[in-house]
mmCIF file of C-alpha atoms in Angstrom:
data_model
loop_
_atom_site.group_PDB
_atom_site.id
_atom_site.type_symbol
_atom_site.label_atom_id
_atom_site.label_comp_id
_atom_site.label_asym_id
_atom_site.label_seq_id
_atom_site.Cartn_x
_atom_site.Cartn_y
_atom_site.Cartn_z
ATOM 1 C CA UNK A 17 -9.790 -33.685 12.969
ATOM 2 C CA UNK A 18 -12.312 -32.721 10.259
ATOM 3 C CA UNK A 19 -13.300 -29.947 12.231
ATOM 4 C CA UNK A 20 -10.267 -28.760 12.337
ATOM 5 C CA UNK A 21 -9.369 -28.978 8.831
ATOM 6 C CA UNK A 22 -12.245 -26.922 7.994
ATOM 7 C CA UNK A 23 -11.237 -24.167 10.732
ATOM 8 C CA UNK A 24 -7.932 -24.156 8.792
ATOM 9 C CA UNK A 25 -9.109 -23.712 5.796
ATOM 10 C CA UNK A 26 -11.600 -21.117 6.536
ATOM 11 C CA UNK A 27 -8.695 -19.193 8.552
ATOM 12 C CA UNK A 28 -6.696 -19.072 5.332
ATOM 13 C CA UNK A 29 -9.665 -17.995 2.943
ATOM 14 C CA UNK A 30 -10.210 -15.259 5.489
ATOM 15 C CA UNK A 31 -6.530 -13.792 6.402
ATOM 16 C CA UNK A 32 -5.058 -14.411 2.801
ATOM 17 C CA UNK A 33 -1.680 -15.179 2.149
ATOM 18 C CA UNK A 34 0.116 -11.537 2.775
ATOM 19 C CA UNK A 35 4.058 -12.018 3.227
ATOM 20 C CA UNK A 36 7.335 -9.670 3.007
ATOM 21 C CA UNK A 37 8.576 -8.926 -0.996
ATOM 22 C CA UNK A 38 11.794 -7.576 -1.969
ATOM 23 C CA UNK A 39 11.532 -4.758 -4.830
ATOM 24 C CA UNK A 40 14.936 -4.709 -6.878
ATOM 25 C CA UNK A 41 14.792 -1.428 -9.040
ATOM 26 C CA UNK A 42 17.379 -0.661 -11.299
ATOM 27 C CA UNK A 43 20.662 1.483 -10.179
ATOM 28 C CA UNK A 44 23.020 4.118 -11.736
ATOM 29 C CA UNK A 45 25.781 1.946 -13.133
ATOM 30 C CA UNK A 46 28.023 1.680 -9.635
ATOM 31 C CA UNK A 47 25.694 1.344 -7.652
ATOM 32 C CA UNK A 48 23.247 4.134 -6.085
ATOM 33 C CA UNK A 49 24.828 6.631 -3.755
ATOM 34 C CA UNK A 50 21.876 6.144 -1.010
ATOM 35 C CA UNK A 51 22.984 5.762 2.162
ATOM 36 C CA UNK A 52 22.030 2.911 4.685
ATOM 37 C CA UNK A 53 18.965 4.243 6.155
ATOM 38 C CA UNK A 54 19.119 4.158 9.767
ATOM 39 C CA UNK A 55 15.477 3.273 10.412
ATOM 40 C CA UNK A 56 12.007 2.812 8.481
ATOM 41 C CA UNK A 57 8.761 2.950 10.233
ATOM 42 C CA UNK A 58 6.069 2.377 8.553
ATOM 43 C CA UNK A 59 2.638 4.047 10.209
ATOM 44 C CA UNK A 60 -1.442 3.153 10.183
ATOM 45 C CA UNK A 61 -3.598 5.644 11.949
ATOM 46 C CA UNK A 62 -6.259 4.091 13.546
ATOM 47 C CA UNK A 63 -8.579 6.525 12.199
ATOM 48 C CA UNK A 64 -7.089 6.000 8.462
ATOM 49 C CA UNK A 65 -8.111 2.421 7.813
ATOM 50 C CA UNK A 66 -11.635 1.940 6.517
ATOM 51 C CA UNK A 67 -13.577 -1.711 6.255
ATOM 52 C CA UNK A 68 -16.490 -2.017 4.026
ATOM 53 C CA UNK A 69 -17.597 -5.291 2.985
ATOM 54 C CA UNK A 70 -20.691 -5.278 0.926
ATOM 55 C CA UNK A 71 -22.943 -8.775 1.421
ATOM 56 C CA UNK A 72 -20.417 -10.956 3.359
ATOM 57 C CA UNK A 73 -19.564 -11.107 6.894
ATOM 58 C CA UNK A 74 -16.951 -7.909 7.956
ATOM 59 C CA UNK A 75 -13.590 -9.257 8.050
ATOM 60 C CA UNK A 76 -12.133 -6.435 10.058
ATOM 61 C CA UNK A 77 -9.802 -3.227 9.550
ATOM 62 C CA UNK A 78 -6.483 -3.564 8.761
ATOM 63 C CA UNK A 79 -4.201 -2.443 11.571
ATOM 64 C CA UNK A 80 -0.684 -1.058 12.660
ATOM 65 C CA UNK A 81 0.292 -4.882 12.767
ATOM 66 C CA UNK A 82 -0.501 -5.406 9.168
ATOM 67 C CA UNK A 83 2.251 -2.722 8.404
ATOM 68 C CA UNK A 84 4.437 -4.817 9.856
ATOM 69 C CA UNK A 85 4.955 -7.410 6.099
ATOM 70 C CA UNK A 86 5.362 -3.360 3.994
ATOM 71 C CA UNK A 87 7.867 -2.333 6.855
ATOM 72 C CA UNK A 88 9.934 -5.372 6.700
ATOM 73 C CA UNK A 89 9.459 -5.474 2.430
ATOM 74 C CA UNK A 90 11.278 -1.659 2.109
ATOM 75 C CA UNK A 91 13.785 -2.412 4.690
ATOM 76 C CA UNK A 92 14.712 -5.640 2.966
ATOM 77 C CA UNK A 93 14.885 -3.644 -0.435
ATOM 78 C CA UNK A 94 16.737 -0.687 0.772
ATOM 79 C CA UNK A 95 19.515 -3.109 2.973
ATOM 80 C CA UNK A 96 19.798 -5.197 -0.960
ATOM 81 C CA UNK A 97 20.463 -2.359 -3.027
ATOM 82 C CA UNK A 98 24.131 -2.075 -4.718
ATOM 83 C CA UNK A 99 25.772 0.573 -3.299
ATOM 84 C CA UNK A 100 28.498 3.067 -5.051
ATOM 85 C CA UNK A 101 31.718 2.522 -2.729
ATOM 86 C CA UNK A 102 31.629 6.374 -2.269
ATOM 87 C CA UNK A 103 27.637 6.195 -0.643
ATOM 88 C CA UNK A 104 27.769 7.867 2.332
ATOM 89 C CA UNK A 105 27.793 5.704 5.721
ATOM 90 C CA UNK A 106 27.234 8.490 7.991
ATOM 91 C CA UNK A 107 24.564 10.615 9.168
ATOM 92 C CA UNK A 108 22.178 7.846 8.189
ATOM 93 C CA UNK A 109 18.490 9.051 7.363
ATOM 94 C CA UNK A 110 14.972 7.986 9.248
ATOM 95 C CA UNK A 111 12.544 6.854 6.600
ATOM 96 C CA UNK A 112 8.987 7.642 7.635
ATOM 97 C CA UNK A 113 6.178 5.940 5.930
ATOM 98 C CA UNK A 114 2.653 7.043 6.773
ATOM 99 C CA UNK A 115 -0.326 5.385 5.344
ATOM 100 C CA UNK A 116 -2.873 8.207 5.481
ATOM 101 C CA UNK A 117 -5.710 6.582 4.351
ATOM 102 C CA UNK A 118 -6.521 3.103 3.272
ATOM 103 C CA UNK A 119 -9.909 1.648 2.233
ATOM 104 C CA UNK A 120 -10.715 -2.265 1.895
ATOM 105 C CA UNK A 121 -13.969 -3.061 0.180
ATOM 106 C CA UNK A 122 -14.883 -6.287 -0.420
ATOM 107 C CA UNK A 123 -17.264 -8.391 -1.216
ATOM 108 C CA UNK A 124 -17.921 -12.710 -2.588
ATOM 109 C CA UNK A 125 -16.694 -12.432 -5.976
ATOM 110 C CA UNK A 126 -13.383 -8.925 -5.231
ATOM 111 C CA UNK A 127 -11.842 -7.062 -3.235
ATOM 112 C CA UNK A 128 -9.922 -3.543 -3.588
ATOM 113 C CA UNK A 129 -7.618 -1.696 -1.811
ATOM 114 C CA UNK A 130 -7.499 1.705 -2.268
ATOM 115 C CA UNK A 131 -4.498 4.343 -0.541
ATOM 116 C CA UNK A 132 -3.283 7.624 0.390
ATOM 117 C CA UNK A 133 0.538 6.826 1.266
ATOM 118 C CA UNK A 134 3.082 9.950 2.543
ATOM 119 C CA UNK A 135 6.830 9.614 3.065
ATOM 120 C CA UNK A 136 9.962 11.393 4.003
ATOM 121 C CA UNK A 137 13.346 11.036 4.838
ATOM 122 C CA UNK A 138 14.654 13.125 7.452
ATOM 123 C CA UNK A 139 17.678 13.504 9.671
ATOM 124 C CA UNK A 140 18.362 12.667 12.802
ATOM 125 C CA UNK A 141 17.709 16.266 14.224
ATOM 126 C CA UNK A 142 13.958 16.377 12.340
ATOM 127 C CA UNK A 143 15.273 18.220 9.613
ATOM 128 C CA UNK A 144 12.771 17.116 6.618
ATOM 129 C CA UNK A 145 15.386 16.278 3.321
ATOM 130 C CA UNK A 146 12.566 14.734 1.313
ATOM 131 C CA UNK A 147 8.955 13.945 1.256
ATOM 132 C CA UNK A 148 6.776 12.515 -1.472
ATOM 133 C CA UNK A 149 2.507 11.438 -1.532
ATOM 134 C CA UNK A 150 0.791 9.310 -3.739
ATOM 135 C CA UNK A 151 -2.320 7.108 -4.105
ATOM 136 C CA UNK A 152 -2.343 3.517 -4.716
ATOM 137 C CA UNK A 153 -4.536 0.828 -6.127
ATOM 138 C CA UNK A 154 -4.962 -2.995 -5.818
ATOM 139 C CA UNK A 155 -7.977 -5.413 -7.048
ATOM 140 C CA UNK A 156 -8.815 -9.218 -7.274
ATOM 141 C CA UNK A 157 -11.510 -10.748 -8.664
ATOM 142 C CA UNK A 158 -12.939 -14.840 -8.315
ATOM 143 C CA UNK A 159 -10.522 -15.932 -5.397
ATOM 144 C CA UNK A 160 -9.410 -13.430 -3.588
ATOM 145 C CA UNK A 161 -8.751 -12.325 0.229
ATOM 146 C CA UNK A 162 -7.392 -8.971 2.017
ATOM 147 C CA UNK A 163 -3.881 -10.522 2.464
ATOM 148 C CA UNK A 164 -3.790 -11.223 -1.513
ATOM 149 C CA UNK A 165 -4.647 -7.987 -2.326
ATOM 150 C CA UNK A 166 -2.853 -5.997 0.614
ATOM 151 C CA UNK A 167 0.288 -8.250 -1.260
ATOM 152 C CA UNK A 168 -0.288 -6.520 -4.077
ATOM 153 C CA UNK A 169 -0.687 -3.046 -2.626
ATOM 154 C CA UNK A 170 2.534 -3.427 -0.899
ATOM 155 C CA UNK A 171 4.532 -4.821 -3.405
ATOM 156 C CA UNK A 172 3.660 -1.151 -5.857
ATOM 157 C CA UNK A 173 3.784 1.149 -2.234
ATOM 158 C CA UNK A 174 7.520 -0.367 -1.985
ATOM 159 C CA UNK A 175 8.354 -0.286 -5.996
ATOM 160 C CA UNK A 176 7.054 3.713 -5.412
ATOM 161 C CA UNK A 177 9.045 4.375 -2.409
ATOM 162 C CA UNK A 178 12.384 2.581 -3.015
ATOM 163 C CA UNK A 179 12.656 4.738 -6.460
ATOM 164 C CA UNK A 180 11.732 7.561 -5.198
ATOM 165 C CA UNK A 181 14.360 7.396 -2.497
ATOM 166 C CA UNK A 182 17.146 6.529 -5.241
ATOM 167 C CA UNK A 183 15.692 9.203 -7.441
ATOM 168 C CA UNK A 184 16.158 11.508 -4.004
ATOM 169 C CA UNK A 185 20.254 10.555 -3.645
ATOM 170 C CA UNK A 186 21.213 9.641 -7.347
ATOM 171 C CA UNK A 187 19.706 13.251 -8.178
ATOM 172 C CA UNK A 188 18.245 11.434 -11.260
ATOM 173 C CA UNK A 189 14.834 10.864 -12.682
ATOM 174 C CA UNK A 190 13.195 7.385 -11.172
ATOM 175 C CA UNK A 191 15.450 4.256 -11.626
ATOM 176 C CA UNK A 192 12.688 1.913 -12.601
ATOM 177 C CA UNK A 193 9.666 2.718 -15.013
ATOM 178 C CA UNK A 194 6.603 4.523 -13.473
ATOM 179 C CA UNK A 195 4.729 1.932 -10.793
ATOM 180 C CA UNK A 196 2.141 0.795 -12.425
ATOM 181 C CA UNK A 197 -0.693 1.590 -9.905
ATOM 182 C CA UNK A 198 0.441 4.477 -8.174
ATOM 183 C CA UNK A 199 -1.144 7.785 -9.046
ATOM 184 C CA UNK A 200 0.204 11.651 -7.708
ATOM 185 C CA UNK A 201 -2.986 12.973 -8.169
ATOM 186 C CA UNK A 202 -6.470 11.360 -5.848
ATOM 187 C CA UNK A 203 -8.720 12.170 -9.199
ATOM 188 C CA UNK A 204 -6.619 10.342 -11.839
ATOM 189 C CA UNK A 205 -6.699 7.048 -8.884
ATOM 190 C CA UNK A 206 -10.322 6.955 -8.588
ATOM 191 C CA UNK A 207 -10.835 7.064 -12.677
ATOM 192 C CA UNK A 208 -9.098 3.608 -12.533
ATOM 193 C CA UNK A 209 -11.539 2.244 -9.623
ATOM 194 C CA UNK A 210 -15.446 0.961 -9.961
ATOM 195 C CA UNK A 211 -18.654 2.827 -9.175
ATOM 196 C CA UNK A 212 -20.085 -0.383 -7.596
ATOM 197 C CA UNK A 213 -19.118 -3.474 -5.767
ATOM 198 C CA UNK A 214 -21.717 -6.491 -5.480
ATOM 199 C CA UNK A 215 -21.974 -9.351 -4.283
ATOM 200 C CA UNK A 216 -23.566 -12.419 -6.518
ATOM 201 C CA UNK A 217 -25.318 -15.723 -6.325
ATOM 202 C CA UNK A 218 -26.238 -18.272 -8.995
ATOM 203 C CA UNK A 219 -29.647 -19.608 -9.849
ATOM 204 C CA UNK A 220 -30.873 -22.431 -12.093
ATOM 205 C CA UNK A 221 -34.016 -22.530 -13.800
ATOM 206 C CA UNK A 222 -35.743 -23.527 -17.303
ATOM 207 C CA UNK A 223 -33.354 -20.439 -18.853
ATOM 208 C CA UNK A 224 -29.937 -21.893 -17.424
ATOM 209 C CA UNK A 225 -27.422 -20.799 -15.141
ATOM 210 C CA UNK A 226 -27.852 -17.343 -13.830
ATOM 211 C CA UNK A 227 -25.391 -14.696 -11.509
ATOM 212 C CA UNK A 228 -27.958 -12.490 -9.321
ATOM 213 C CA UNK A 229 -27.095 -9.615 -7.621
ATOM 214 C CA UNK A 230 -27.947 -10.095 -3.765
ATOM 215 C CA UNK A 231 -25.943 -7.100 -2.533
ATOM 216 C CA UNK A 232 -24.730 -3.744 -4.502
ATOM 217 C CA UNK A 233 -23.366 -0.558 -2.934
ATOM 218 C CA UNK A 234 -21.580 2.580 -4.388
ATOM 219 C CA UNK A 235 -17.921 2.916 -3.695
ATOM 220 C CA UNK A 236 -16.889 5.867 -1.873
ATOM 221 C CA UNK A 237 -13.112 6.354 -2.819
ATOM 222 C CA UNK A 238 -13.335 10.031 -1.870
ATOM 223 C CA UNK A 239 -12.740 9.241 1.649
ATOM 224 C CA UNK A 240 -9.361 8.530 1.045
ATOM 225 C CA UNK A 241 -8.525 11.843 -0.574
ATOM 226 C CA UNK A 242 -5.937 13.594 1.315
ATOM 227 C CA UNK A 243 -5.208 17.505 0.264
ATOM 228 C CA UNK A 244 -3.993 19.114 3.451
ATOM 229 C CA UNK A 245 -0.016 18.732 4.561
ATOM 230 C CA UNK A 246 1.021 16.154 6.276
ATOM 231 C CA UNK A 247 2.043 17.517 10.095
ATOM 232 C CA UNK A 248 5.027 15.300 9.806
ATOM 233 C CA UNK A 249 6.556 16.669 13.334
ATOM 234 C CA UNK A 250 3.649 14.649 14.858
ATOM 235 C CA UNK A 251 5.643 11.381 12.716
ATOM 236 C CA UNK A 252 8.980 11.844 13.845
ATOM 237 C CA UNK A 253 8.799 11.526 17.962
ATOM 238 C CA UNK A 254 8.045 7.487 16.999
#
C-alpha cells in the first residue's frame, strides 16, 4: 500500500493537475452575433513541441493528446456565450487552432511554457474568413508541474481566441481587455521571458543555509519564432 501511495503521489507531481476552463468574455449588450461554430480542432505538430528540462529527469513532450483539455476549454466557451436572437444559425464556421510551436523548459525550482499559436475560421468550402497569430507565455516557480503551467497557458490561448472570434462577428474592437500574456509580436514575448533556467540545491555549513546552482542553461525562445504564413490548406483536410 505504501508503495503505492508513493507511485501516486509521484504520478501527480509529474503530470500536474491540467483540466478544461471556461473563458466568459464580455458581449455587446444582446448578446454577440457569432454563430455556433460547427467544429474546433485544435492541432500539435509533432515537430512543434520542444522538451528541455535542465537538471531533472525529462518529463516528456507534450502531445496532440494534451490539446485535447484547450480543445474542449474553447468549445465549452464558444457553446456558453449569449447569443443576439438575430446570430446567424446557418452556414456554421470550422475553427482551426494550430499550435505552431510550443517550448516546455523546466527545471526543480520552474517551469515555462512558451508559444506560437495560429487560428482561423473558415467555411465549410475552405474559404479562409479570418485568421489571427500570437505568442503566449506561462511560468511557475517553487511547486510547479507541466499540467499547472500548460493550465495557465490554456486558460490566456482561450481568453485570446474567444475575443478575437467575437471581435471577428461583432465587427468591434476585443470584448474583454488585452490577455494578459499574449504578445502579436515573437520579440516583445521573449523580453518578458529569462535568459537562464537552473536548477538548485541547498547546503549547510558554518555560514548557514545556502541555494547552489547544480545545473544552468540558456533559454532558447527563438525556436519558437514563427515568421513565414501559415499553409493553412494543409489544416483544413482534418
Amino acid at each position: 500500500m505504501k508503495s503505492a501511495a508513493v507511485g501516486i503521489i509521484v504520478a501527480v507531481l509529474c503530470c500536474g493537475c491540467a483540466s478544461p476552463i471556461v473563458v466568459k468574455p464580455q458581449v455587446p449588450e444582446g448578446g454577440t452575433r457569432t454563430p455556433t461554430i460547427s467544429e474546433t480542432s485544435v492541432i500539435l505538430p509533432d515537430e512543434a513541441s520542444v522538451d528541455l528540462p535542465v537538471g531533472v529527469f525529462p518529463l516528456g513532450r507534450f502531445t496532440q493528446r494534451d490539446m485535447s483539455i484547450l480543445q474542449d476549454s474553447i468549445v465549452r466557451s464558444l457553446a456558453n456565450l449569449d447569443r443576439h436572437a438575430e446570430a446567424s444559425t446557418s452556414n456554421s464556421p470550422r475553427l482551426i487552432i494550430v499550435v505552431r510551436s510550443l517550448v516546455n523548459q523546466y527545471s526543480n525550482n520552474s517551469g515555462y511554457l512558451f508559444g506560437c499559436i495560429a487560428y482561423c475560421l473558415a467555411d465549410q468550402e475552405g474559404k479562409i474568413l479570418y485568421q489571427d497569430q500570437f505568442y503566449t507565455r506561462a511560468e511557475g516557480h517553487i511547486v510547479v508541474t507541466p499540467g499547472m503551467a500548460l493550465n495557465a497557458f490554456n486558460k490566456r490561448v482561450a481568453k485570446r481566441i474567444v475575443g478575437g472570434v467575437l471581435a471577428f462577428y461583432d465587427q468591434s474592437p476585443f470584448p474583454q481587455a488585452p490577455v494578459d500574456g499574449t504578445f502579436d509580436k515573437f520579440e516583445d514575448a521573449a523580453r518578458t521571458m529569462p535568459k537562464t533556467v537552473s536548477s538548485y540545491y541547498t547546503v549547510k555549513d558554518t555560514a548557514g543555509t545556502k541555494r547552489v546552482a547544480s545545473a544552468t542553461d540558456d533559454t532558447t525562445w527563438h525556436v519558437a519564432a514563427r515568421s513565414e504564413p501559415i499553409e493553412w490548406s494543409m489544416y483544413l483536410k482534418h
